[in-house]
PDB file of C-alpha atoms in Angstrom:
ATOM      1  CA  UNK A 151      -0.161  -0.067  -0.389  1.00 51.00           C
ATOM      2  CA  UNK A 152       0.946   3.468  -1.003  1.00 47.00           C
ATOM      3  CA  UNK A 153       0.876   6.427   1.756  1.00 47.00           C
ATOM      4  CA  UNK A 154       2.311  10.049   1.106  1.00 48.00           C
ATOM      5  CA  UNK A 155       4.874  11.182   2.707  1.00 48.00           C
ATOM      6  CA  UNK A 156       4.593  14.187   3.403  1.00 48.00           C
ATOM      7  CA  UNK A 157       0.978  15.083   4.030  1.00 49.00           C
ATOM      8  CA  UNK A 158      -1.181  15.947   7.479  1.00 51.00           C
ATOM      9  CA  UNK A 159      -4.193  13.748   7.974  1.00 51.00           C
ATOM     10  CA  UNK A 160      -7.009  15.541   9.468  1.00 56.00           C
ATOM     11  CA  UNK A 161      -9.977  13.952  12.072  1.00 57.00           C
ATOM     12  CA  UNK A 162     -13.381  15.199  10.388  1.00 64.00           C
ATOM     13  CA  UNK A 163     -17.235  13.859  10.687  1.00 65.00           C
ATOM     14  CA  UNK A 164     -16.768  12.103   7.791  1.00 74.00           C
ATOM     15  CA  UNK A 165     -12.606  10.832   8.871  1.00 73.00           C
ATOM     16  CA  UNK A 166     -14.710   7.644  10.369  1.00 74.00           C
ATOM     17  CA  UNK A 167     -16.945   6.383   7.778  1.00 82.00           C
ATOM     18  CA  UNK A 168     -14.522   7.102   4.375  1.00 83.00           C
ATOM     19  CA  UNK A 169     -11.892   4.383   6.935  1.00 79.00           C
ATOM     20  CA  UNK A 170     -14.529   1.890   8.001  1.00 86.00           C
ATOM     21  CA  UNK A 171     -14.864   1.823   3.089  1.00 89.00           C
ATOM     22  CA  UNK A 172     -10.999   2.370   2.794  1.00 89.00           C
ATOM     23  CA  UNK A 173     -10.901  -1.002   5.609  1.00 87.00           C
ATOM     24  CA  UNK A 174     -14.048  -3.328   3.932  1.00 92.00           C
ATOM     25  CA  UNK A 175     -12.201  -1.926   0.630  1.00 92.00           C
ATOM     26  CA  UNK A 176      -8.618  -3.594   1.341  1.00 92.00           C
ATOM     27  CA  UNK A 177      -9.821  -6.062   3.086  1.00 92.00           C
ATOM     28  CA  UNK A 178     -12.369  -6.698   0.458  1.00 95.00           C
ATOM     29  CA  UNK A 179      -9.525  -6.643  -2.335  1.00 93.00           C
ATOM     30  CA  UNK A 180      -6.685  -8.207  -0.794  1.00 94.00           C
ATOM     31  CA  UNK A 181      -9.240 -11.010   0.386  1.00 95.00           C
ATOM     32  CA  UNK A 182     -10.308 -11.506  -3.374  1.00 95.00           C
ATOM     33  CA  UNK A 183      -6.234 -12.468  -4.243  1.00 95.00           C
ATOM     34  CA  UNK A 184      -4.783 -14.256  -2.106  1.00 94.00           C
ATOM     35  CA  UNK A 185      -7.997 -16.330  -1.946  1.00 95.00           C
ATOM     36  CA  UNK A 186      -7.515 -17.236  -5.860  1.00 95.00           C
ATOM     37  CA  UNK A 187      -3.842 -17.700  -5.671  1.00 95.00           C
ATOM     38  CA  UNK A 188      -4.579 -19.709  -3.563  1.00 93.00           C
ATOM     39  CA  UNK A 189      -7.165 -22.169  -5.613  1.00 94.00           C
ATOM     40  CA  UNK A 190      -5.120 -21.466  -8.783  1.00 94.00           C
ATOM     41  CA  UNK A 191      -1.809 -23.316  -6.962  1.00 93.00           C
ATOM     42  CA  UNK A 192      -4.200 -25.892  -5.707  1.00 93.00           C
ATOM     43  CA  UNK A 193      -5.264 -26.353  -8.875  1.00 94.00           C
ATOM     44  CA  UNK A 194      -2.618 -26.545 -10.931  1.00 93.00           C
ATOM     45  CA  UNK A 195      -1.051 -28.849  -8.226  1.00 90.00           C
ATOM     46  CA  UNK A 196      -3.908 -31.065  -8.585  1.00 90.00           C
ATOM     47  CA  UNK A 197      -4.297 -31.148 -12.717  1.00 91.00           C
ATOM     48  CA  UNK A 198      -0.994 -31.179 -13.291  1.00 89.00           C
ATOM     49  CA  UNK A 199       1.372 -34.064 -13.354  1.00 88.00           C
ATOM     50  CA  UNK A 200       4.411 -31.212 -10.986  1.00 88.00           C
ATOM     51  CA  UNK A 201       4.009 -33.519  -8.586  1.00 86.00           C
ATOM     52  CA  UNK A 202       6.876 -35.426 -10.486  1.00 89.00           C
ATOM     53  CA  UNK A 203       9.916 -32.721  -9.985  1.00 91.00           C
ATOM     54  CA  UNK A 204       9.631 -32.042  -6.521  1.00 90.00           C
ATOM     55  CA  UNK A 205      11.649 -29.390  -6.796  1.00 92.00           C
ATOM     56  CA  UNK A 206       9.737 -27.727  -8.763  1.00 92.00           C
ATOM     57  CA  UNK A 207       6.062 -28.157  -7.546  1.00 91.00           C
ATOM     58  CA  UNK A 208       8.077 -26.552  -4.260  1.00 92.00           C
ATOM     59  CA  UNK A 209       9.069 -23.203  -6.230  1.00 93.00           C
ATOM     60  CA  UNK A 210       5.687 -23.267  -7.599  1.00 92.00           C
ATOM     61  CA  UNK A 211       4.495 -22.892  -4.106  1.00 92.00           C
ATOM     62  CA  UNK A 212       6.934 -20.797  -2.872  1.00 92.00           C
ATOM     63  CA  UNK A 213       6.694 -18.317  -6.067  1.00 93.00           C
ATOM     64  CA  UNK A 214       2.960 -18.639  -6.229  1.00 93.00           C
ATOM     65  CA  UNK A 215       3.274 -17.293  -2.142  1.00 92.00           C
ATOM     66  CA  UNK A 216       5.213 -14.600  -2.649  1.00 93.00           C
ATOM     67  CA  UNK A 217       3.731 -13.003  -5.935  1.00 94.00           C
ATOM     68  CA  UNK A 218      -0.135 -13.007  -3.756  1.00 94.00           C
ATOM     69  CA  UNK A 219       2.466  -9.472  -1.582  1.00 92.00           C
ATOM     70  CA  UNK A 220       3.384  -8.777  -5.224  1.00 94.00           C
ATOM     71  CA  UNK A 221       0.109  -8.188  -6.721  1.00 94.00           C
ATOM     72  CA  UNK A 222      -1.761  -6.670  -3.872  1.00 93.00           C
ATOM     73  CA  UNK A 223       1.514  -4.750  -2.933  1.00 90.00           C
ATOM     74  CA  UNK A 224       0.881  -3.051  -7.045  1.00 93.00           C
ATOM     75  CA  UNK A 225      -2.984  -2.917  -6.757  1.00 91.00           C
ATOM     76  CA  UNK A 226      -2.917  -0.547  -3.189  1.00 89.00           C
ATOM     77  CA  UNK A 227      -3.846  -2.959  -0.723  1.00 90.00           C
ATOM     78  CA  UNK A 228      -2.678  -5.248   2.132  1.00 87.00           C
ATOM     79  CA  UNK A 229      -0.053  -8.093   0.552  1.00 88.00           C
ATOM     80  CA  UNK A 230       0.032  -8.914   4.356  1.00 86.00           C
ATOM     81  CA  UNK A 231      -3.054 -10.150   4.506  1.00 90.00           C
ATOM     82  CA  UNK A 232      -3.806 -11.676   1.043  1.00 93.00           C
ATOM     83  CA  UNK A 233      -0.694 -13.354   2.033  1.00 92.00           C
ATOM     84  CA  UNK A 234      -2.448 -14.812   5.273  1.00 91.00           C
ATOM     85  CA  UNK A 235      -6.055 -15.536   2.656  1.00 94.00           C
ATOM     86  CA  UNK A 236      -3.542 -17.628   0.675  1.00 94.00           C
ATOM     87  CA  UNK A 237      -2.253 -19.396   3.219  1.00 92.00           C
ATOM     88  CA  UNK A 238      -5.117 -20.553   4.957  1.00 93.00           C
ATOM     89  CA  UNK A 239      -6.472 -21.808   1.043  1.00 94.00           C
ATOM     90  CA  UNK A 240      -3.256 -23.087   0.460  1.00 93.00           C
ATOM     91  CA  UNK A 241      -3.630 -25.282   3.849  1.00 91.00           C
ATOM     92  CA  UNK A 242      -7.189 -26.541   3.047  1.00 91.00           C
ATOM     93  CA  UNK A 243      -6.940 -27.274  -0.070  1.00 92.00           C
ATOM     94  CA  UNK A 244      -3.181 -27.429  -2.060  1.00 91.00           C
ATOM     95  CA  UNK A 245      -1.632 -28.766   0.529  1.00 90.00           C
ATOM     96  CA  UNK A 246      -3.599 -31.786  -0.248  1.00 89.00           C
ATOM     97  CA  UNK A 247      -2.525 -32.231  -3.777  1.00 89.00           C
ATOM     98  CA  UNK A 248       1.051 -32.350  -3.000  1.00 90.00           C
ATOM     99  CA  UNK A 249       4.185 -35.074  -3.283  1.00 90.00           C
ATOM    100  CA  UNK A 250       5.146 -36.553   0.522  1.00 91.00           C
ATOM    101  CA  UNK A 251       8.414 -35.365  -0.146  1.00 90.00           C
ATOM    102  CA  UNK A 252       7.169 -31.431  -1.898  1.00 91.00           C
ATOM    103  CA  UNK A 253       5.312 -31.752   1.822  1.00 90.00           C
ATOM    104  CA  UNK A 254       7.461 -32.346   3.847  1.00 92.00           C
ATOM    105  CA  UNK A 255       9.634 -30.664   2.015  1.00 92.00           C
ATOM    106  CA  UNK A 256       7.669 -26.971   2.232  1.00 91.00           C
ATOM    107  CA  UNK A 257       6.878 -27.618   5.909  1.00 91.00           C
ATOM    108  CA  UNK A 258      10.387 -27.240   6.238  1.00 93.00           C
ATOM    109  CA  UNK A 259      11.090 -24.082   4.481  1.00 93.00           C
ATOM    110  CA  UNK A 260       8.614 -22.097   6.103  1.00 90.00           C
ATOM    111  CA  UNK A 261       8.628 -23.332   9.597  1.00 92.00           C
ATOM    112  CA  UNK A 262      12.417 -21.776   8.965  1.00 93.00           C
ATOM    113  CA  UNK A 263      10.725 -18.463   7.353  1.00 90.00           C
ATOM    114  CA  UNK A 264       8.392 -18.469  10.429  1.00 86.00           C
ATOM    115  CA  UNK A 265      11.499 -19.189  12.496  1.00 89.00           C
ATOM    116  CA  UNK A 266      13.718 -16.170  11.497  1.00 90.00           C
ATOM    117  CA  UNK A 267      10.335 -14.375  10.493  1.00 83.00           C
ATOM    118  CA  UNK A 268       9.591 -13.700  14.272  1.00 81.00           C
ATOM    119  CA  UNK A 269      13.236 -13.591  16.267  1.00 84.00           C
ATOM    120  CA  UNK A 270      13.525 -11.010  13.230  1.00 84.00           C
ATOM    121  CA  UNK A 271      10.030  -8.945  13.637  1.00 79.00           C
ATOM    122  CA  UNK A 272      10.682  -9.236  18.344  1.00 78.00           C
ATOM    123  CA  UNK A 273      13.961  -8.359  17.979  1.00 83.00           C
ATOM    124  CA  UNK A 274      12.849  -5.392  16.376  1.00 80.00           C
ATOM    125  CA  UNK A 275       9.845  -4.065  18.167  1.00 79.00           C
ATOM    126  CA  UNK A 276      12.379  -4.052  21.798  1.00 78.00           C
ATOM    127  CA  UNK A 277      14.265  -2.132  19.557  1.00 80.00           C
ATOM    128  CA  UNK A 278      11.512   0.547  18.505  1.00 76.00           C
ATOM    129  CA  UNK A 279      10.850   0.972  21.308  1.00 74.00           C
ATOM    130  CA  UNK A 280      14.278   3.067  22.578  1.00 76.00           C
ATOM    131  CA  UNK A 281      15.616   3.778  18.569  1.00 73.00           C
ATOM    132  CA  UNK A 282      12.908   5.215  16.687  1.00 69.00           C
ATOM    133  CA  UNK A 283      12.051   9.121  17.169  1.00 67.00           C
ATOM    134  CA  UNK A 284       7.787   8.509  15.261  1.00 70.00           C
ATOM    135  CA  UNK A 285       6.881   7.628  19.050  1.00 77.00           C
ATOM    136  CA  UNK A 286       3.852  10.098  20.189  1.00 81.00           C
ATOM    137  CA  UNK A 287       2.701   9.230  23.410  1.00 83.00           C
ATOM    138  CA  UNK A 288      -0.607   9.248  24.906  1.00 83.00           C
ATOM    139  CA  UNK A 289      -1.405   7.730  27.813  1.00 88.00           C
ATOM    140  CA  UNK A 290      -5.407   7.320  27.751  1.00 89.00           C
ATOM    141  CA  UNK A 291      -5.883   7.027  24.159  1.00 87.00           C
ATOM    142  CA  UNK A 292      -3.227   3.434  24.587  1.00 87.00           C
ATOM    143  CA  UNK A 293      -5.127   2.364  27.985  1.00 89.00           C
ATOM    144  CA  UNK A 294      -8.174   3.101  25.906  1.00 89.00           C
ATOM    145  CA  UNK A 295      -6.635   1.053  22.976  1.00 87.00           C
ATOM    146  CA  UNK A 296      -5.910  -1.872  25.587  1.00 86.00           C
ATOM    147  CA  UNK A 297      -9.063  -2.235  27.606  1.00 89.00           C
ATOM    148  CA  UNK A 298     -10.953  -1.959  24.359  1.00 89.00           C
ATOM    149  CA  UNK A 299      -9.297  -5.535  21.926  1.00 86.00           C
ATOM    150  CA  UNK A 300      -9.745  -6.875  26.184  1.00 87.00           C
ATOM    151  CA  UNK A 301     -12.953  -6.319  25.498  1.00 90.00           C
ATOM    152  CA  UNK A 302     -13.567  -7.273  22.486  1.00 89.00           C
ATOM    153  CA  UNK A 303     -11.726 -10.265  22.658  1.00 88.00           C
ATOM    154  CA  UNK A 304     -14.560 -11.405  25.222  1.00 90.00           C
ATOM    155  CA  UNK A 305     -17.588 -10.103  23.501  1.00 91.00           C
ATOM    156  CA  UNK A 306     -15.935 -11.994  20.107  1.00 89.00           C
ATOM    157  CA  UNK A 307     -15.063 -15.445  22.047  1.00 91.00           C
ATOM    158  CA  UNK A 308     -17.948 -16.019  24.644  1.00 92.00           C
ATOM    159  CA  UNK A 309     -20.609 -15.857  22.980  1.00 92.00           C
ATOM    160  CA  UNK A 310     -19.063 -17.719  19.910  1.00 92.00           C
ATOM    161  CA  UNK A 311     -18.180 -21.249  22.430  1.00 91.00           C
ATOM    162  CA  UNK A 312     -21.999 -20.230  23.855  1.00 92.00           C
ATOM    163  CA  UNK A 313     -23.109 -21.026  20.383  1.00 92.00           C
ATOM    164  CA  UNK A 314     -21.038 -23.876  19.843  1.00 90.00           C
ATOM    165  CA  UNK A 315     -21.855 -26.138  22.356  1.00 89.00           C
ATOM    166  CA  UNK A 316     -24.910 -25.913  21.419  1.00 90.00           C
ATOM    167  CA  UNK A 317     -24.126 -28.883  19.211  1.00 86.00           C
ATOM    168  CA  UNK A 318     -20.525 -29.414  20.638  1.00 83.00           C
ATOM    169  CA  UNK A 319     -19.882 -33.277  22.548  1.00 80.00           C
ATOM    170  CA  UNK A 320     -18.137 -32.321  25.435  1.00 80.00           C
ATOM    171  CA  UNK A 321     -18.808 -28.753  25.165  1.00 85.00           C
ATOM    172  CA  UNK A 322     -16.338 -26.258  25.603  1.00 85.00           C
ATOM    173  CA  UNK A 323     -15.292 -25.852  29.551  1.00 86.00           C
ATOM    174  CA  UNK A 324     -15.961 -21.650  31.332  1.00 88.00           C
ATOM    175  CA  UNK A 325     -12.465 -22.371  32.498  1.00 86.00           C
ATOM    176  CA  UNK A 326     -11.179 -22.867  28.318  1.00 88.00           C
ATOM    177  CA  UNK A 327     -12.482 -19.830  27.483  1.00 88.00           C
ATOM    178  CA  UNK A 328     -11.462 -17.883  30.016  1.00 87.00           C
ATOM    179  CA  UNK A 329      -7.809 -19.303  29.138  1.00 86.00           C
ATOM    180  CA  UNK A 330      -9.117 -18.235  25.438  1.00 86.00           C
ATOM    181  CA  UNK A 331      -9.518 -14.768  26.357  1.00 86.00           C
ATOM    182  CA  UNK A 332      -7.102 -13.862  28.053  1.00 86.00           C
ATOM    183  CA  UNK A 333      -4.348 -15.823  25.306  1.00 81.00           C
ATOM    184  CA  UNK A 334      -4.970 -13.162  22.824  1.00 73.00           C
ATOM    185  CA  UNK A 335      -1.744 -12.331  21.795  1.00 69.00           C
ATOM    186  CA  UNK A 336      -1.436  -9.300  19.472  1.00 69.00           C
ATOM    187  CA  UNK A 337       1.829  -9.576  17.778  1.00 72.00           C
ATOM    188  CA  UNK A 338       3.814  -9.266  14.566  1.00 72.00           C
ATOM    189  CA  UNK A 339       0.753  -8.594  12.355  1.00 74.00           C
ATOM    190  CA  UNK A 340      -0.625  -6.073  14.282  1.00 78.00           C
ATOM    191  CA  UNK A 341       2.896  -3.870  14.421  1.00 79.00           C
ATOM    192  CA  UNK A 342       4.368  -4.788  11.242  1.00 75.00           C
ATOM    193  CA  UNK A 343       1.450  -3.175  10.018  1.00 76.00           C
ATOM    194  CA  UNK A 344       1.791   0.225  12.477  1.00 79.00           C
ATOM    195  CA  UNK A 345       4.552   0.354  11.223  1.00 78.00           C
ATOM    196  CA  UNK A 346       4.499   0.620   7.739  1.00 74.00           C
ATOM    197  CA  UNK A 347       3.492   4.288   7.512  1.00 73.00           C
ATOM    198  CA  UNK A 348       4.442   6.821  10.579  1.00 75.00           C
ATOM    199  CA  UNK A 349       3.408   9.973   7.868  1.00 75.00           C
ATOM    200  CA  UNK A 350       1.242  11.914  10.210  1.00 78.00           C
ATOM    201  CA  UNK A 351       1.050  12.052  14.384  1.00 81.00           C
ATOM    202  CA  UNK A 352      -1.768   9.762  15.093  1.00 81.00           C
ATOM    203  CA  UNK A 353      -0.085   7.943  13.026  1.00 81.00           C
ATOM    204  CA  UNK A 354       2.525   7.544  15.422  1.00 84.00           C
ATOM    205  CA  UNK A 355       0.250   7.578  17.857  1.00 85.00           C
ATOM    206  CA  UNK A 356      -1.155   4.237  16.083  1.00 84.00           C
ATOM    207  CA  UNK A 357       2.784   2.923  16.317  1.00 84.00           C
ATOM    208  CA  UNK A 358       3.229   3.211  19.761  1.00 86.00           C
ATOM    209  CA  UNK A 359      -0.451   2.144  20.699  1.00 86.00           C
ATOM    210  CA  UNK A 360      -0.368  -0.825  18.987  1.00 86.00           C
ATOM    211  CA  UNK A 361       3.724  -0.656  19.552  1.00 86.00           C
ATOM    212  CA  UNK A 362       2.723  -0.408  24.087  1.00 86.00           C
ATOM    213  CA  UNK A 363      -0.153  -3.013  23.433  1.00 86.00           C
ATOM    214  CA  UNK A 364       1.816  -5.863  22.112  1.00 85.00           C
ATOM    215  CA  UNK A 365       4.689  -5.434  23.898  1.00 84.00           C
ATOM    216  CA  UNK A 366       2.186  -6.045  27.867  1.00 84.00           C
ATOM    217  CA  UNK A 367      -0.060  -9.111  25.855  1.00 83.00           C
ATOM    218  CA  UNK A 368       3.693 -10.751  24.864  1.00 81.00           C
ATOM    219  CA  UNK A 369       5.294 -10.721  28.358  1.00 82.00           C
ATOM    220  CA  UNK A 370       2.875  -9.462  31.121  1.00 83.00           C
ATOM    221  CA  UNK A 371      -0.306 -11.853  29.445  1.00 82.00           C
ATOM    222  CA  UNK A 372       1.900 -14.080  27.365  1.00 80.00           C
ATOM    223  CA  UNK A 373       3.888 -14.664  31.356  1.00 82.00           C
ATOM    224  CA  UNK A 374       0.653 -15.177  32.644  1.00 83.00           C
ATOM    225  CA  UNK A 375      -0.430 -18.248  30.690  1.00 82.00           C
ATOM    226  CA  UNK A 376       1.004 -20.753  32.013  1.00 83.00           C
ATOM    227  CA  UNK A 377       0.518 -19.834  36.098  1.00 84.00           C
ATOM    228  CA  UNK A 378      -3.083 -18.916  33.938  1.00 84.00           C
ATOM    229  CA  UNK A 379      -3.535 -22.184  34.108  1.00 84.00           C
ATOM    230  CA  UNK A 380      -2.142 -24.052  36.457  1.00 83.00           C
ATOM    231  CA  UNK A 381      -3.968 -22.225  38.506  1.00 85.00           C
ATOM    232  CA  UNK A 382      -7.724 -22.953  36.756  1.00 81.00           C
ATOM    233  CA  UNK A 383      -6.121 -26.914  36.676  1.00 79.00           C
ATOM    234  CA  UNK A 384      -6.474 -27.156  32.714  1.00 77.00           C
ATOM    235  CA  UNK A 385      -4.689 -30.712  32.372  1.00 73.00           C
ATOM    236  CA  UNK A 386      -1.985 -30.174  29.482  1.00 69.00           C
ATOM    237  CA  UNK A 387      -1.007 -33.118  26.691  1.00 63.00           C
ATOM    238  CA  UNK A 388      -4.465 -34.558  26.447  1.00 62.00           C
ATOM    239  CA  UNK A 389      -5.752 -35.814  22.941  1.00 60.00           C
ATOM    240  CA  UNK A 390      -9.035 -34.899  21.663  1.00 61.00           C
ATOM    241  CA  UNK A 391     -10.161 -38.328  20.548  1.00 58.00           C
ATOM    242  CA  UNK A 392      -9.805 -39.781  24.160  1.00 54.00           C
ATOM    243  CA  UNK A 393     -11.507 -36.674  26.180  1.00 58.00           C
ATOM    244  CA  UNK A 394     -14.415 -37.177  23.717  1.00 57.00           C
ATOM    245  CA  UNK A 395     -14.681 -41.057  24.166  1.00 55.00           C
ATOM    246  CA  UNK A 396     -14.333 -41.036  27.946  1.00 56.00           C
ATOM    247  CA  UNK A 397     -16.769 -37.893  27.703  1.00 53.00           C
ATOM    248  CA  UNK A 398     -19.456 -39.789  26.088  1.00 55.00           C
ATOM    249  CA  UNK A 399     -18.822 -42.668  28.433  1.00 55.00           C
ATOM    250  CA  UNK A 400     -19.442 -41.140  31.741  1.00 55.00           C
TER     251      UNK A 400
END
């Protein structure tokens, strides 16, 4: 996505509506690009004999995935969101069409890339706290953002879990809902989106709020997740199939 570098953004009565419409258009465009390329990759791997050439098949997956980002950026949409939906589509459809050798190789490559990217982004987050000059601090705004995120997470988790429990056997326990709400960590993707443009004070404020939220959620919420699991006496390493059988017997 392209941004004006020296343009000051003012807020008026239409800014909120414009922001929503802009978000919807970017989301729809990115979703379309990501799912389309994911489906194209799935069709290529299913309808051709490219599986006979594992190296070529692996290159196809990597290049098609990267082209998702490039196409979306050229169209002034979100490359990150497009890659997200491309990955979801490929996981559901493309992966099952791959040859055995390629499926193993692709998983290993993406695990390596994921590890390197996460290591880099969290190192960059730590450096940005002290080295970035694009911070604009507003404790009141940051507090509102953090609380709003927690509330929105709870609003999303509890009603959906209760709805699932109408048809799910066994039902999701309340203590699991508490953990799902608490463990909503915000990290690499949120920071990557916020740091892409800090040309105005509003965007600098958004960067600072995002950075603060990421650090608090990762360090505080992430650090307290395991003690909370022990406090609520939630069992670890449970086989879901065994749990369902025990529930049916009891």
